[in-house]
PDB file of C-alpha atoms in Angstrom:
ATOM      1  CA  MET A   1      -4.960 112.629  37.941  1.00 50.00           C
ATOM      2  CA  ALA A   2      -5.991 113.929  41.382  1.00 56.00           C
ATOM      3  CA  ARG A   3      -3.503 113.290  44.158  1.00 56.00           C
ATOM      4  CA  GLY A   4      -5.653 114.327  47.126  1.00 58.00           C
ATOM      5  CA  VAL A   5      -3.387 117.227  48.109  1.00 61.00           C
ATOM      6  CA  ALA A   6      -4.762 120.751  48.449  1.00 63.00           C
ATOM      7  CA  GLY A   7      -1.323 122.335  48.627  1.00 65.00           C
ATOM      8  CA  MET A   8       2.255 121.777  49.651  1.00 67.00           C
ATOM      9  CA  ASN A   9       5.601 123.493  49.499  1.00 69.00           C
ATOM     10  CA  LEU A  10       8.825 122.076  48.110  1.00 73.00           C
ATOM     11  CA  GLU A  11      11.650 123.368  50.241  1.00 75.00           C
ATOM     12  CA  ASP A  12      14.995 124.115  48.650  1.00 77.00           C
ATOM     13  CA  GLY A  13      16.956 124.418  51.890  1.00 79.00           C
ATOM     14  CA  ALA A  14      19.166 121.525  52.938  1.00 77.00           C
ATOM     15  CA  GLY A  15      18.935 122.508  56.604  1.00 70.00           C
ATOM     16  CA  GLY A  16      16.665 119.571  57.447  1.00 64.00           C
ATOM     17  CA  LYS A  17      19.408 117.065  56.736  1.00 61.00           C
ATOM     18  CA  PRO A  18      21.876 116.353  59.586  1.00 67.00           C
ATOM     19  CA  GLY A  19      24.986 118.466  59.141  1.00 67.00           C
ATOM     20  CA  ALA A  20      23.706 120.042  55.911  1.00 64.00           C
ATOM     21  CA  ARG A  21      23.602 123.777  55.194  1.00 74.00           C
ATOM     22  CA  GLY A  22      22.698 125.828  52.188  1.00 82.00           C
ATOM     23  CA  LEU A  23      20.499 124.641  49.354  1.00 84.00           C
ATOM     24  CA  VAL A  24      19.528 121.197  48.163  1.00 82.00           C
ATOM     25  CA  PRO A  25      21.692 120.279  45.136  1.00 85.00           C
ATOM     26  CA  LEU A  26      20.080 121.591  41.944  1.00 87.00           C
ATOM     27  CA  SER A  27      19.672 118.129  40.414  1.00 90.00           C
ATOM     28  CA  ASP A  28      17.784 116.925  43.518  1.00 86.00           C
ATOM     29  CA  GLN A  29      15.519 119.978  43.511  1.00 84.00           C
ATOM     30  CA  LEU A  30      14.789 119.625  39.782  1.00 86.00           C
ATOM     31  CA  HIS A  31      13.847 115.989  40.385  1.00 87.00           C
ATOM     32  CA  LYS A  32      11.431 117.012  43.161  1.00 82.00           C
ATOM     33  CA  ILE A  33       9.876 119.693  40.947  1.00 78.00           C
ATOM     34  CA  ALA A  34       9.476 117.284  38.027  1.00 80.00           C
ATOM     35  CA  SER A  35       7.811 114.761  40.348  1.00 80.00           C
ATOM     36  CA  VAL A  36       5.018 117.156  41.325  1.00 75.00           C
ATOM     37  CA  MET A  37       4.536 119.139  38.131  1.00 70.00           C
ATOM     38  CA  ASP A  38       1.747 116.775  36.990  1.00 66.00           C
ATOM     39  CA  GLY A  39      -1.060 118.819  38.656  1.00 77.00           C
ATOM     40  CA  GLY A  40       1.273 121.315  40.386  1.00 69.00           C
ATOM     41  CA  ASP A  41       0.058 124.760  39.398  1.00 75.00           C
ATOM     42  CA  CYS A  42       0.897 127.450  41.964  1.00 81.00           C
ATOM     43  CA  ILE A  43       4.013 129.529  42.612  1.00 83.00           C
ATOM     44  CA  PHE A  44       4.757 130.370  46.259  1.00 84.00           C
ATOM     45  CA  TYR A  45       6.489 133.617  47.175  1.00 85.00           C
ATOM     46  CA  VAL A  46       8.180 134.261  50.516  1.00 85.00           C
ATOM     47  CA  ASN A  47       8.876 137.828  51.710  1.00 89.00           C
ATOM     48  CA  LEU A  48       6.723 139.474  49.054  1.00 92.00           C
ATOM     49  CA  HIS A  49       4.734 142.139  50.931  1.00 93.00           C
ATOM     50  CA  SER A  50       4.344 145.210  48.724  1.00 95.00           C
ATOM     51  CA  ALA A  51       0.840 145.408  47.243  1.00 96.00           C
ATOM     52  CA  LYS A  52       2.290 147.058  44.136  1.00 97.00           C
ATOM     53  CA  THR A  53       4.864 144.281  43.610  1.00 96.00           C
ATOM     54  CA  ILE A  54       2.327 141.549  44.346  1.00 96.00           C
ATOM     55  CA  GLY A  55      -0.013 143.050  41.753  1.00 96.00           C
ATOM     56  CA  VAL A  56       2.757 143.018  39.143  1.00 96.00           C
ATOM     57  CA  VAL A  57       3.732 139.421  39.988  1.00 94.00           C
ATOM     58  CA  VAL A  58       0.104 138.239  39.716  1.00 95.00           C
ATOM     59  CA  LYS A  59      -0.208 139.880  36.287  1.00 95.00           C
ATOM     60  CA  GLU A  60       3.171 138.758  34.933  1.00 92.00           C
ATOM     61  CA  VAL A  61       3.443 135.179  36.234  1.00 87.00           C
ATOM     62  CA  ASN A  62       1.621 132.586  34.184  1.00 83.00           C
ATOM     63  CA  ALA A  63       0.412 130.600  37.213  1.00 86.00           C
ATOM     64  CA  PRO A  64      -1.635 131.114  40.382  1.00 90.00           C
ATOM     65  CA  VAL A  65       0.325 133.012  43.034  1.00 92.00           C
ATOM     66  CA  SER A  66       0.638 132.010  46.695  1.00 91.00           C
ATOM     67  CA  ILE A  67       1.853 134.484  49.330  1.00 93.00           C
ATOM     68  CA  LEU A  68       3.321 133.891  52.808  1.00 93.00           C
ATOM     69  CA  ALA A  69       1.457 136.419  54.963  1.00 94.00           C
ATOM     70  CA  SER A  70       3.161 138.280  57.780  1.00 93.00           C
ATOM     71  CA  PRO A  71       2.577 141.587  59.609  1.00 93.00           C
ATOM     72  CA  PRO A  72       3.717 143.826  56.706  1.00 94.00           C
ATOM     73  CA  SER A  73       1.517 141.956  54.184  1.00 95.00           C
ATOM     74  CA  PRO A  74      -1.692 143.423  52.801  1.00 96.00           C
ATOM     75  CA  SER A  75      -4.914 142.069  54.322  1.00 96.00           C
ATOM     76  CA  VAL A  76      -6.484 138.901  52.952  1.00 95.00           C
ATOM     77  CA  SER A  77      -9.201 140.918  51.195  1.00 96.00           C
ATOM     78  CA  GLU A  78      -6.541 143.154  49.601  1.00 97.00           C
ATOM     79  CA  LEU A  79      -4.612 140.062  48.481  1.00 96.00           C
ATOM     80  CA  GLN A  80      -7.822 138.660  46.968  1.00 96.00           C
ATOM     81  CA  ASP A  81      -8.394 141.945  45.141  1.00 97.00           C
ATOM     82  CA  LEU A  82      -4.830 141.749  43.808  1.00 97.00           C
ATOM     83  CA  GLY A  83      -5.585 138.271  42.421  1.00 96.00           C
ATOM     84  CA  VAL A  84      -3.581 136.153  44.858  1.00 95.00           C
ATOM     85  CA  ALA A  85      -4.816 132.548  44.661  1.00 93.00           C
ATOM     86  CA  ARG A  86      -3.538 131.261  48.022  1.00 91.00           C
ATOM     87  CA  VAL A  87      -2.422 132.791  51.302  1.00 93.00           C
ATOM     88  CA  THR A  88      -0.396 130.765  53.782  1.00 90.00           C
ATOM     89  CA  TYR A  89       0.633 131.692  57.296  1.00 92.00           C
ATOM     90  CA  GLY A  90       3.579 129.342  57.662  1.00 88.00           C
ATOM     91  CA  ALA A  91       4.625 129.175  61.300  1.00 92.00           C
ATOM     92  CA  GLY A  92       2.452 132.195  62.151  1.00 94.00           C
ATOM     93  CA  PHE A  93       0.033 130.283  64.369  1.00 94.00           C
ATOM     94  CA  LEU A  94       2.912 128.574  66.182  1.00 95.00           C
ATOM     95  CA  LYS A  95       4.646 131.928  66.717  1.00 96.00           C
ATOM     96  CA  ALA A  96       1.426 133.438  68.106  1.00 94.00           C
ATOM     97  CA  ALA A  97       0.992 130.484  70.487  1.00 95.00           C
ATOM     98  CA  ILE A  98       4.601 130.733  71.670  1.00 97.00           C
ATOM     99  CA  GLY A  99       4.160 134.490  72.195  1.00 96.00           C
ATOM    100  CA  ALA A 100       1.078 133.879  74.378  1.00 95.00           C
ATOM    101  CA  THR A 101       2.945 131.187  76.316  1.00 96.00           C
ATOM    102  CA  LYS A 102       5.845 133.583  76.899  1.00 97.00           C
ATOM    103  CA  ARG A 103       3.482 136.330  78.135  1.00 96.00           C
ATOM    104  CA  LEU A 104       1.835 133.908  80.591  1.00 96.00           C
ATOM    105  CA  ALA A 105       5.197 132.625  81.837  1.00 97.00           C
ATOM    106  CA  GLN A 106       6.464 136.207  82.334  1.00 97.00           C
ATOM    107  CA  GLU A 107       3.312 137.117  84.258  1.00 97.00           C
ATOM    108  CA  ILE A 108       3.698 134.098  86.541  1.00 97.00           C
ATOM    109  CA  LEU A 109       7.388 134.836  87.083  1.00 98.00           C
ATOM    110  CA  GLU A 110       7.024 138.597  87.640  1.00 98.00           C
ATOM    111  CA  GLN A 111       3.615 138.891  89.342  1.00 97.00           C
ATOM    112  CA  GLY A 112       2.626 135.385  90.408  1.00 97.00           C
ATOM    113  CA  THR A 113      -0.725 135.775  88.655  1.00 97.00           C
ATOM    114  CA  VAL A 114      -2.334 134.114  85.634  1.00 96.00           C
ATOM    115  CA  THR A 115      -4.700 136.756  84.245  1.00 96.00           C
ATOM    116  CA  ALA A 116      -3.310 136.109  80.747  1.00 94.00           C
ATOM    117  CA  LEU A 117      -5.291 132.861  80.839  1.00 93.00           C
ATOM    118  CA  GLU A 118      -8.459 134.954  80.402  1.00 92.00           C
ATOM    119  CA  GLU A 119      -7.388 135.569  76.781  1.00 90.00           C
ATOM    120  CA  GLY A 120      -6.999 131.861  76.057  1.00 89.00           C
ATOM    121  CA  MET A 121      -9.619 129.314  75.102  1.00 89.00           C
ATOM    122  CA  GLN A 122     -11.420 127.627  77.956  1.00 90.00           C
ATOM    123  CA  THR A 123     -11.748 123.844  78.297  1.00 92.00           C
ATOM    124  CA  LEU A 124     -15.380 123.654  77.104  1.00 92.00           C
ATOM    125  CA  GLU A 125     -14.585 125.758  74.033  1.00 91.00           C
ATOM    126  CA  ILE A 126     -11.588 123.576  73.185  1.00 89.00           C
ATOM    127  CA  SER A 127     -13.631 120.405  73.656  1.00 91.00           C
ATOM    128  CA  ALA A 128     -16.348 121.708  71.331  1.00 91.00           C
ATOM    129  CA  LEU A 129     -13.751 122.713  68.759  1.00 87.00           C
ATOM    130  CA  VAL A 130     -12.091 119.303  68.578  1.00 88.00           C
ATOM    131  CA  ALA A 131     -15.186 117.132  69.155  1.00 88.00           C
ATOM    132  CA  ARG A 132     -16.018 114.783  66.322  1.00 72.00           C
ATOM    133  CA  LYS A 133     -19.279 115.519  64.598  1.00 68.00           C
ATOM    134  CA  ALA A 134     -21.741 112.630  64.452  1.00 59.00           C
ATOM    135  CA  GLY A 135     -21.159 110.614  61.299  1.00 56.00           C
ATOM    136  CA  SER A 136     -17.683 111.995  60.544  1.00 56.00           C
TER     137      SER A 136
END
């Protein structure tokens, strides 16, 4: 039965709970896994960047493979050629945005200028990007 979800990750870290550290108790994690296995069909790997290792994993694992991309990762086209089914960027876009914000703030602080804004999207471009299409 379709659930209307294109993809999701089940976290095993307990860090999201107040005062908790380490991993979610095994019984809780097994319950979460069992709950989504009806239709769940992809295995997500974090910190897997070697093209050689990714190729082996894709061949040996009996499920579609998802990779968390980062600077040392192969390119998307290389990952496709290796047989990776899904590429995720995690907090990559947030990190890039924070990096740009930091560069702008440093420029303002050190030089009193805002030339870094030239690299950012302009208001009209942002408006066009987020505008609702007619009929949607």
